[in-house]
Amino acid sequence: MIEFRAVTKRFEDGTIAVDELDLTVEAGTITVFVGPSGCGKTTSLRMVNRMIDPTSGTILVDGKDVLTVDPPTLRRGIGYVIQQAGLFPHRTVLDNVATVPLLSGWDRRKARTRAAELLEIVGLDPAFGKRYPAQLSGGQQQRVGVARALAADPPVLLMDEPFSAVDPVVREGLQDELLRLQAELDKTIVFVTHDIDEALKLGERVAVFQTGGHLAQYAKPAELLSAPANDFVASFVGRDRGYRTLTFLHADVPVHPVDTAKLGQRVAVTDWTLVVDDQDRPKGWLSGVDGEIEVSDQDLIAGGSLYDGSTLRGALDAALSSPSALGVTVDDNGAVVGVVRADDVIKALAKARAAGEVPK
Amino acid sequence: MGGWLFDPAHWSGPTGIPVRLLEHLGYTLMTLLIAAVIAIPLGAFVGHTGKGGFVVVGLSNALRALPTTAVLILVVLWAGLGDFPVYVALVLLAIPPIMAGTYAGIRAVDPVTVDAARGVGMRESGVLLKVEIPNALPLIYGGFRGAALQVVATATIAAYTGAGGLGRLVFDGLALQEFGQMLAGAVLVALLAVLVDLGFAGLQRLTVSPGLRPVGTGGKT
Ligand SMILES: Nc1ncnc2c1ncn2[C@@H]1O[C@H](COP(=O)(O)OP(=O)(O)OP(=O)(O)O)[C@@H](O)[C@H]1O
Ligand SMILES: [Mg+2]
């Protein structure tokens, strides 16, 4: 558990980066600090491992005032993932990951074995261990950064915009990976971002900071969307917040049957037909064909996003992004089970609202 | 004129070319060692703390402005002939490039890397020795090799104080009006400079992390 008690940071030039911050990060959860540039997220984070010391107030990690611990010792017990990874360019990937265990006095062999394990845990081929950071892509470097922070198995992890330097697709993969890791490792994680979508996806609780170092609201994601504390939070959470609220609703949407065809099969297409592979996974759509044809790759119209039966947002997006306006619904193996319609999603939303399931 | 250089008689005995070469190499290496022991810690300290950069720049410029021959003569007048004045003059010559290279190298290490070193829990000594210096090595070698070339060339003046080295060929040749001998001295100094630089280039390859070579040319994986 991390507690901020009336923490203020004023820099020498008079800038107040953090103003009277009171906040408790529960053990074993991901808490996200989000807010516009310069609102004091990094400063708040770095006061936890004493990369910055507060001007006034107290920070407790597991009940212990951090100011009573010698900084290097404190930092070895807290994983820290820096923006742009901050890997050591002169060390191999494996040695980068082994850094903290070696500093903590492990012998070299044990530290390297542990480092190799961690590369696997963060989803990197152990062969990457021999490379140098300059020989990795941005996304791979970020993974190494996470592995390095986890190496000595610290209970607390500080992550400062760890995924900001990669493209949206890679970022989404890294986010999913973090959630998977957290389900296994159960760390106390403070995650900084200025991307509200990332905050809502990762945070069990989200702290929205306002310029000037004020904490504007500290709440669960669904509550942030449905009951923003003030105009600042409302505008920061954004114009799409009605749509985003759907992320937190798990209502039943009727799944309709759909005509399917396999590649190479001879079919006469009248309406929208979904083409699937041998395992019934969707390949694309077929439409407006004259007479009977043999289905080939060239005839396919690319499909939209897939709905896995989880949230209303996924269902609506699948329907809206599909060329046929039919959202393809798949099971855990990725096999097609049917389609959903946008109007059904809206109906499901109305039903949920009537049942009082939509937070006001 | 090249005849002097290839005359077998000049390649043996206590004043032969091999002895002179070794003496010259000895002055050079000893000078570089002393200068490095003084200049690297100074440059590293100032580079690491970021305090006193003006000392490095000021001291470097002041030392660079000193005419080496004048220093040599002054020390001879004060301490007498021998190796000592030679070392004083040469070390003062070697310090500025080594110190400037070290300082610049450490300042040039990416601040994100240094921040990460502290963030993972290294103490200040660890930040300097395990992160800043290894990353600064290419520039440190740059300064060091520059110093080595200057020292090899300038060690010729050792002969001026009655000491040895390849300078003896030049000064003795001048005294005896043996231009062949002077030329041999000059050629051998140039040759030695190339060899010394090659030697340090090899050392650099062995000690600088492959991770610091420009992407594409470096690090077999
Ligand atoms: N060392 C410093 N000296 C003076 N002011 C500073 C210092 N570090 C940060 N600040 C100021 O403190 C404020 C908060 O900075 P901080 O880095 O915590 O913001 P942030 O929320 O992390 O922003 P970003 O999203 O851009 O990273 C900013 O106004 C910044 O300019
Ligand atoms: Mg920041």
XYZ file of C-alpha atoms and ligand atoms in Angstrom:
613
model
C 0.000 0.000 0.000
C 1.217 3.513 -0.835
C -0.141 6.506 1.056
C 0.315 10.154 0.135
C -0.480 12.395 3.073
C -0.758 16.108 2.332
C 2.186 15.856 -0.045
C 3.360 19.082 -1.665
C 6.283 19.625 -3.992
C 7.490 23.096 -4.753
C 10.588 23.318 -6.969
C 13.340 25.874 -6.360
C 11.940 28.117 -9.080
C 8.608 28.311 -7.231
C 6.659 25.906 -9.472
C 4.166 23.962 -7.415
C 4.141 20.594 -9.125
C 2.059 18.722 -6.547
C -0.336 20.457 -4.197
C -1.503 18.849 -0.951
C -1.948 15.380 -2.427
C -3.906 12.921 -0.294
C -4.309 9.531 -1.890
C -4.045 5.849 -1.020
C -2.963 3.226 -3.522
C -4.347 -0.130 -2.408
C -1.994 -3.105 -2.319
C -2.311 -5.506 -5.244
C -4.084 -3.050 -7.560
C -3.221 -0.957 -10.585
C -3.766 2.726 -9.874
C -3.414 5.111 -12.791
C -2.365 8.743 -12.538
C -3.736 10.594 -15.528
C -3.892 14.236 -16.496
C -2.633 16.810 -18.987
C 1.064 17.524 -19.478
C 2.723 19.282 -16.550
C 0.051 18.437 -13.976
C 2.518 16.712 -11.631
C 2.052 13.004 -12.427
C 5.751 12.246 -12.836
C 6.655 14.324 -9.803
C 4.114 12.455 -7.659
C 5.417 9.113 -8.911
C 9.075 9.957 -8.372
C 8.468 11.022 -4.792
C 7.556 7.415 -3.999
C 11.076 6.121 -4.725
C 12.756 9.339 -3.634
C 13.954 10.353 -7.074
C 12.393 13.600 -5.810
C 11.808 14.495 -2.164
C 8.610 16.307 -1.181
C 8.680 19.842 0.187
C 6.141 18.862 2.827
C 3.891 15.954 3.701
C 4.568 12.254 4.090
C 4.665 9.262 1.776
C 4.315 5.809 3.296
C 5.086 2.570 1.478
C 3.660 -0.355 3.426
C 3.416 1.881 6.458
C 7.000 3.062 6.338
C 7.891 6.729 5.764
C 10.087 6.682 2.646
C 12.175 9.582 3.948
C 13.550 7.282 6.644
C 15.028 4.881 4.051
C 18.328 5.449 2.243
C 17.364 6.161 -1.418
C 19.398 3.439 -3.201
C 18.095 0.798 -0.786
C 14.535 2.059 -1.175
C 14.798 2.041 -4.988
C 16.058 -1.530 -5.148
C 12.832 -2.580 -3.482
C 10.592 -0.655 -5.895
C 10.441 -1.492 -9.598
C 10.682 1.599 -11.789
C 9.807 1.653 -15.478
C 10.810 4.875 -17.166
C 9.382 6.527 -20.231
C 11.464 5.491 -23.299
C 12.613 2.436 -21.314
C 15.939 4.038 -20.273
C 17.916 0.856 -20.883
C 21.686 0.835 -20.411
C 23.036 0.962 -23.973
C 26.381 -0.624 -23.059
C 24.859 -3.707 -21.478
C 23.217 -6.664 -23.137
C 19.497 -7.118 -22.678
C 20.129 -9.938 -20.225
C 22.511 -7.817 -18.137
C 20.069 -4.919 -18.212
C 17.411 -7.153 -16.703
C 19.866 -8.604 -14.168
C 20.847 -5.125 -12.916
C 18.815 -4.952 -9.714
C 19.434 -8.564 -8.576
C 23.181 -7.950 -9.044
C 22.994 -4.689 -7.079
C 21.170 -6.564 -4.347
C 24.065 -8.978 -4.066
C 22.822 -12.045 -5.966
C 25.544 -14.077 -7.606
C 25.938 -13.556 -11.336
C 24.666 -16.943 -12.414
C 21.489 -16.761 -10.357
C 20.845 -13.194 -11.538
C 21.243 -14.230 -15.195
C 18.952 -17.230 -14.781
C 16.338 -14.984 -13.237
C 16.792 -12.430 -16.031
C 16.248 -15.109 -18.678
C 13.041 -16.186 -16.917
C 11.810 -12.609 -16.943
C 12.370 -12.206 -20.667
C 9.973 -15.111 -21.127
C 7.493 -13.646 -18.679
C 7.308 -10.366 -20.609
C 6.991 -12.255 -23.862
C 10.465 -11.945 -25.356
C 12.419 -14.796 -26.920
C 15.392 -15.567 -24.617
C 17.608 -15.199 -27.703
C 17.110 -11.430 -27.335
C 19.157 -11.625 -24.150
C 22.422 -11.407 -26.081
C 21.412 -8.319 -28.014
C 22.103 -4.724 -27.087
C 19.247 -2.224 -26.580
C 20.036 -0.399 -29.847
C 19.222 -3.619 -31.691
C 15.649 -3.783 -30.369
C 12.449 -2.135 -31.582
C 10.733 0.414 -29.343
C 8.141 -2.107 -28.181
C 10.798 -4.705 -27.373
C 12.748 -2.115 -25.392
C 9.648 -1.311 -23.358
C 9.245 -4.988 -22.534
C 12.861 -5.160 -21.402
C 12.225 -2.075 -19.263
C 9.324 -3.867 -17.587
C 11.404 -7.037 -17.137
C 14.197 -5.028 -15.526
C 11.764 -3.468 -13.070
C 10.342 -6.875 -12.164
C 13.654 -8.718 -11.842
C 14.104 -8.551 -8.088
C 10.383 -9.273 -7.587
C 9.554 -5.970 -5.867
C 6.053 -5.698 -4.375
C 5.635 -2.174 -5.752
C 5.998 -1.093 -9.371
C 6.136 2.503 -10.638
C 5.505 2.909 -14.356
C 5.891 6.322 -15.992
C 4.255 6.382 -19.429
C 5.912 3.053 -20.190
C 4.038 2.508 -23.445
C 4.010 6.021 -24.841
C 6.784 5.536 -27.386
C 5.118 2.771 -29.383
C 2.386 2.678 -32.012
C -1.240 2.081 -30.937
C -1.315 -1.579 -31.987
C 1.838 -2.498 -30.078
C 0.639 -0.385 -27.172
C -2.597 -2.308 -26.951
C -0.642 -5.570 -26.933
C 1.600 -4.311 -24.133
C -1.427 -3.187 -22.121
C -3.062 -6.605 -22.431
C 0.213 -8.186 -21.416
C 0.426 -5.961 -18.346
C -3.088 -6.950 -17.290
C -2.220 -10.624 -17.785
C 1.005 -10.209 -15.796
C -0.776 -8.390 -13.022
C -3.347 -11.174 -12.744
C -0.413 -13.504 -12.004
C 1.901 -11.267 -10.015
C -0.483 -9.186 -7.935
C 1.809 -6.163 -7.576
C 0.941 -2.746 -6.264
C 1.290 -0.703 -9.440
C 1.208 3.032 -9.998
C 0.907 3.735 -13.700
C 1.284 7.209 -15.197
C -0.203 8.166 -18.553
C -1.853 11.113 -20.220
C -3.951 8.820 -22.394
C -7.406 8.589 -20.813
C -8.248 5.413 -22.759
C -5.169 3.719 -21.355
C -6.101 4.924 -17.869
C -9.643 3.574 -18.096
C -8.448 0.260 -19.501
C -5.703 -0.446 -16.987
C -6.758 1.277 -13.801
C -8.752 -0.353 -11.066
C -8.732 3.155 -9.710
C -7.851 6.307 -11.613
C -6.531 9.556 -10.183
C -7.225 12.495 -12.488
C -4.758 15.343 -11.942
C -5.500 18.901 -12.873
C -2.912 21.475 -13.908
C -1.258 22.981 -10.846
C -0.826 19.630 -9.171
C -4.356 19.240 -7.817
C -6.030 15.873 -7.581
C -9.379 16.474 -9.284
C -10.943 13.058 -8.742
C -9.901 9.630 -7.543
C -12.401 6.962 -8.479
C -13.131 3.730 -10.322
C -13.198 4.141 -14.122
C -16.963 3.624 -14.465
C -17.627 6.273 -11.849
C -15.251 8.708 -13.530
C -17.283 8.397 -16.720
C -20.717 8.515 -15.152
C -20.094 11.007 -12.370
C -17.198 13.332 -13.180
C -16.410 15.473 -10.115
C -16.127 18.731 -12.055
C -16.040 20.239 -15.540
C -12.337 19.602 -15.853
C -12.747 15.864 -15.310
C -15.795 15.800 -17.592
C -13.910 17.440 -20.429
C -10.766 15.403 -19.817
C -12.664 12.150 -19.834
C -13.904 13.439 -23.114
C -16.708 13.867 -25.577
C -16.911 10.104 -26.123
C -17.636 9.304 -22.534
C -21.143 8.059 -23.279
C -19.590 5.607 -25.681
C -16.795 4.749 -23.252
C -19.328 3.963 -20.522
C -20.305 0.983 -22.645
C -16.902 -0.506 -21.783
C -18.124 -1.147 -18.267
C -21.484 -2.688 -19.144
C -21.853 -6.413 -19.589
C -25.405 -6.825 -20.813
C -26.808 -9.541 -23.039
C -27.088 -8.675 -26.700
C -29.005 -11.128 -28.879
C -26.746 -13.000 -31.272
C -28.339 -13.700 -34.668
C -27.425 -16.484 -37.059
C -25.446 -15.563 -40.192
C -24.905 -17.193 -43.592
C -21.361 -18.534 -43.821
C -19.264 -20.006 -46.606
C -15.796 -21.556 -46.728
C -13.012 -20.530 -49.098
C -13.090 -22.617 -52.289
C -16.725 -23.531 -51.806
C -19.229 -22.852 -54.641
C -22.054 -20.629 -53.429
C -24.807 -18.416 -54.789
C -24.650 -15.207 -52.780
C -27.780 -13.158 -52.339
C -27.293 -11.316 -49.056
C -24.182 -10.580 -46.945
C -22.325 -13.852 -46.424
C -19.503 -14.345 -43.943
C -16.500 -16.298 -45.245
C -14.768 -18.486 -42.639
C -11.709 -20.712 -42.585
C -11.520 -24.399 -41.655
C -11.773 -23.594 -37.945
C -14.795 -21.333 -38.543
C -12.745 -18.208 -37.918
C -13.917 -15.143 -39.890
C -11.958 -14.214 -43.031
C -14.156 -11.474 -44.531
C -17.489 -10.706 -46.149
C -19.000 -11.546 -49.513
C -21.772 -9.452 -51.090
C -23.572 -8.615 -54.321
C -22.267 -11.465 -56.451
C -24.139 -12.474 -59.642
C -24.976 -16.159 -59.731
C -22.883 -18.960 -58.322
C -19.152 -18.428 -57.694
C -16.220 -20.262 -56.167
C -15.229 -18.253 -53.073
C -11.672 -16.920 -53.386
C -9.572 -14.469 -51.388
C -10.014 -11.733 -54.011
C -13.771 -11.531 -53.514
C -13.506 -10.821 -49.796
C -14.449 -7.482 -48.262
C -12.402 -6.903 -45.092
C -14.388 -7.204 -41.880
C -14.536 -4.929 -38.834
C -13.653 -5.564 -35.213
C -14.808 -8.780 -33.546
C -17.138 -9.050 -30.563
C -16.086 -11.571 -27.951
C -19.249 -11.344 -25.864
C -17.673 -9.215 -23.147
C -18.736 -5.555 -23.125
C -21.410 -3.493 -24.866
C -18.697 -1.280 -26.294
C -17.189 -4.256 -28.093
C -20.615 -5.240 -29.460
C -21.407 -1.749 -30.721
C -17.977 -1.282 -32.244
C -18.200 -4.629 -34.036
C -21.541 -3.641 -35.571
C -20.442 -0.109 -36.484
C -17.140 -1.181 -38.035
C -18.571 -4.053 -40.072
C -19.225 -3.409 -43.801
C -22.465 -5.379 -43.434
C -23.484 -3.504 -40.240
C -23.501 -6.948 -38.652
C -20.986 -7.302 -35.795
C -19.229 -10.663 -36.020
C -19.384 -12.476 -32.692
C -16.737 -15.069 -31.882
C -16.131 -17.565 -29.084
C -12.925 -18.074 -27.071
C -11.354 -19.979 -29.943
C -12.146 -17.221 -32.412
C -14.841 -19.263 -34.161
C -17.913 -17.451 -35.468
C -21.058 -17.905 -33.374
C -23.269 -15.301 -35.070
C -23.718 -11.544 -35.486
C -25.003 -8.633 -33.413
C -26.857 -5.515 -34.592
C -26.266 -1.942 -33.410
C -29.967 -1.395 -32.641
C -29.908 -4.428 -30.309
C -26.992 -2.848 -28.444
C -28.964 0.371 -27.979
C -31.937 -1.656 -26.749
C -29.693 -3.557 -24.311
C -28.382 -0.223 -23.058
C -31.925 1.075 -22.497
C -32.780 -2.108 -20.614
C -29.672 -1.794 -18.436
C -30.511 1.826 -17.732
C -34.089 0.948 -16.771
C -32.719 -1.730 -14.443
C -30.492 0.896 -12.801
C -27.271 -0.788 -13.969
C -25.930 2.309 -15.682
C -24.252 4.514 -13.070
C -25.655 8.041 -13.134
C 69.742 9.965 -47.396
C 67.652 6.933 -46.427
C 70.944 5.101 -46.228
C 71.425 6.115 -42.592
C 68.225 4.463 -41.543
C 68.984 1.142 -43.197
C 72.655 0.902 -42.161
C 72.811 -2.237 -39.965
C 75.408 -0.532 -37.749
C 72.688 1.847 -36.533
C 70.406 -0.982 -35.490
C 72.503 -2.343 -32.611
C 74.334 -1.246 -29.491
C 73.271 0.942 -26.584
C 72.543 3.929 -28.860
C 71.050 1.893 -31.692
C 67.646 2.542 -33.223
C 65.800 -0.221 -31.268
C 66.987 1.262 -27.969
C 65.911 4.754 -29.039
C 62.539 3.461 -30.169
C 61.952 1.713 -26.855
C 63.030 4.784 -24.900
C 60.642 6.901 -26.927
C 57.812 4.443 -26.418
C 58.647 4.369 -22.704
C 58.383 8.161 -22.359
C 55.113 8.100 -24.262
C 53.413 5.352 -22.272
C 54.631 6.611 -18.923
C 53.471 10.138 -19.759
C 50.043 8.904 -20.860
C 49.699 6.829 -17.727
C 50.503 9.734 -15.408
C 48.301 12.138 -17.391
C 45.399 9.675 -17.402
C 45.637 9.130 -13.659
C 45.334 12.879 -13.164
C 42.975 13.886 -15.992
C 40.403 11.071 -16.092
C 39.274 11.318 -12.438
C 39.189 15.112 -12.721
C 37.180 15.132 -15.939
C 34.921 12.351 -14.654
C 34.235 14.079 -11.366
C 33.398 17.390 -12.979
C 31.343 15.670 -15.680
C 29.408 13.623 -13.127
C 28.611 16.410 -10.707
C 28.133 19.037 -13.407
C 29.933 21.406 -11.061
C 33.132 23.209 -12.028
C 32.906 22.822 -15.789
C 34.674 26.168 -16.037
C 37.659 24.637 -14.222
C 38.007 21.979 -16.895
C 37.668 24.427 -19.748
C 39.873 27.085 -18.119
C 42.564 24.642 -17.067
C 42.595 22.964 -20.473
C 42.966 26.257 -22.278
C 45.649 27.503 -19.908
C 47.658 24.297 -20.289
C 47.219 24.309 -24.066
C 48.586 27.836 -24.192
C 51.818 26.814 -22.429
C 54.728 26.428 -24.890
C 56.121 22.964 -24.158
C 59.729 23.980 -24.817
C 59.505 26.861 -22.371
C 58.114 24.537 -19.686
C 60.935 22.096 -20.337
C 63.627 24.747 -19.994
C 62.087 26.205 -16.852
C 61.953 22.812 -15.159
C 65.514 22.038 -16.242
C 66.670 25.304 -14.694
C 64.845 24.429 -11.497
C 65.464 20.688 -11.218
C 68.416 19.985 -13.477
C 68.762 17.734 -16.516
C 67.318 14.238 -16.790
C 63.940 12.565 -17.328
C 61.989 14.587 -14.764
C 61.671 17.814 -16.777
C 60.675 15.771 -19.818
C 57.795 14.159 -17.949
C 56.601 17.452 -16.516
C 56.449 19.031 -19.963
C 54.827 16.043 -21.654
C 52.266 15.370 -18.919
C 51.152 19.008 -19.045
C 50.736 18.562 -22.781
C 48.685 15.353 -22.450
C 46.317 16.432 -19.700
C 44.044 18.836 -21.641
C 42.834 16.482 -24.387
C 42.316 13.572 -21.967
C 40.476 15.706 -19.432
C 38.336 17.396 -22.078
C 37.471 14.055 -23.690
C 36.464 12.523 -20.364
C 34.405 15.528 -19.367
C 32.663 15.750 -22.727
C 32.086 12.001 -22.800
C 30.372 11.961 -19.448
C 28.276 15.021 -20.187
C 27.167 13.363 -23.426
C 25.683 10.279 -21.737
C 21.904 10.353 -22.227
C 20.317 11.853 -19.066
C 17.568 9.218 -19.328
C 20.229 6.505 -18.949
C 21.751 8.209 -15.923
C 18.315 8.717 -14.387
C 17.600 5.019 -14.917
C 20.850 4.129 -13.152
C 19.725 6.041 -10.079
C 16.190 4.746 -10.456
C 17.251 1.103 -10.230
C 19.107 1.874 -7.019
C 22.739 2.500 -7.958
C 24.760 4.670 -5.624
C 26.582 7.694 -7.075
C 29.835 5.728 -7.392
C 27.956 3.018 -9.281
C 26.299 5.554 -11.566
C 29.730 6.930 -12.468
C 31.716 3.689 -12.711
C 29.107 1.295 -14.089
C 27.118 3.578 -16.363
C 28.669 6.961 -17.116
C 32.270 5.907 -17.740
C 31.448 2.826 -19.850
C 29.155 4.953 -21.991
C 31.703 7.775 -22.198
C 34.536 5.472 -23.286
C 34.402 6.277 -27.015
C 34.963 9.983 -26.318
C 37.510 9.239 -23.572
C 39.482 7.206 -26.098
C 39.151 10.044 -28.572
C 40.854 12.455 -26.183
C 43.379 9.860 -25.149
C 44.454 8.979 -28.683
C 44.752 12.658 -29.545
C 47.004 13.081 -26.539
C 49.051 10.037 -27.538
C 49.803 11.467 -31.000
C 50.915 14.781 -29.533
C 53.089 13.090 -26.938
C 54.824 10.807 -29.443
C 55.667 13.796 -31.613
C 56.721 16.037 -28.757
C 58.738 13.426 -26.838
C 61.450 14.277 -29.384
C 62.418 17.217 -27.161
C 63.560 14.810 -24.449
C 66.888 14.738 -26.252
C 67.181 18.431 -25.566
C 67.821 17.731 -21.891
C 70.292 14.986 -22.545
C 67.748 12.195 -22.218
C 67.123 9.520 -24.850
C 64.411 8.717 -27.345
C 64.209 9.215 -31.089
C 64.879 12.898 -30.551
C 68.536 11.974 -30.190
C 68.664 11.116 -33.880
C 67.245 14.506 -34.737
C 69.390 16.568 -32.374
C 72.586 14.565 -32.935
C 71.977 14.676 -36.659
C 71.593 18.412 -36.464
C 74.791 18.806 -34.452
C 76.746 16.570 -36.846
C 75.078 17.971 -39.949
C 73.967 14.380 -40.710
C 70.674 15.002 -42.426
C 70.188 11.297 -43.043
C 70.093 10.743 -39.304
C 67.668 13.625 -38.781
C 65.397 12.294 -41.453
C 65.558 8.801 -39.955
C 64.512 10.278 -36.592
C 61.568 12.100 -38.106
C 60.388 9.067 -40.086
C 60.664 6.788 -37.070
C 58.662 9.205 -34.905
C 55.884 9.271 -37.484
C 55.949 5.488 -37.746
C 55.805 5.096 -33.989
C 52.852 7.493 -33.830
C 50.934 5.320 -36.274
C 51.783 2.142 -34.339
C 50.823 3.633 -30.978
C 47.506 4.824 -32.403
C 46.824 1.397 -33.879
C 47.572 -0.144 -30.503
C 45.070 2.099 -28.730
C 42.502 1.560 -31.464
C 42.783 -2.179 -30.744
C 42.450 -1.578 -27.023
C 39.371 0.565 -27.686
C 37.743 -2.225 -29.696
C 38.363 -4.647 -26.857
C 37.091 -2.440 -24.051
C 34.204 -0.434 -25.507
C 30.866 -2.252 -25.366
C 29.601 -3.430 -28.769
C 26.283 -1.885 -27.734
C 27.831 1.551 -28.242
C 28.943 1.010 -31.828
C 26.818 2.764 -34.427
C 23.782 0.632 -35.265
C 24.383 -1.560 -38.263
C 28.135 -1.914 -37.869
C 28.232 -3.320 -34.403
C 27.544 -6.155 -32.095
C 27.273 -9.587 -33.556
C 24.166 -11.086 -32.029
N 13.210 19.966 -11.702
C 12.193 20.828 -11.892
N 12.339 22.136 -11.631
C 11.322 23.003 -11.808
N 10.102 22.669 -12.242
C 9.895 21.374 -12.522
C 10.909 20.381 -12.359
N 10.403 19.181 -12.724
C 9.128 19.418 -13.078
N 8.812 20.726 -12.970
C 7.520 21.343 -13.231
O 6.560 20.733 -12.395
C 5.330 20.569 -13.086
C 4.924 19.106 -13.051
O 5.857 18.355 -13.771
P 5.699 16.796 -14.024
O 6.918 16.334 -14.745
O 5.386 16.126 -12.750
O 4.449 16.759 -14.994
P 3.743 15.523 -15.690
O 2.343 15.514 -15.216
O 4.522 14.292 -15.500
O 3.746 15.968 -17.218
P 3.991 15.114 -18.553
O 2.685 14.457 -18.882
O 4.325 16.164 -19.562
O 5.086 14.161 -18.293
C 5.556 21.111 -14.480
O 5.064 22.412 -14.516
C 7.041 21.105 -14.638
O 7.461 22.124 -15.505
Mg 5.664 13.019 -16.832
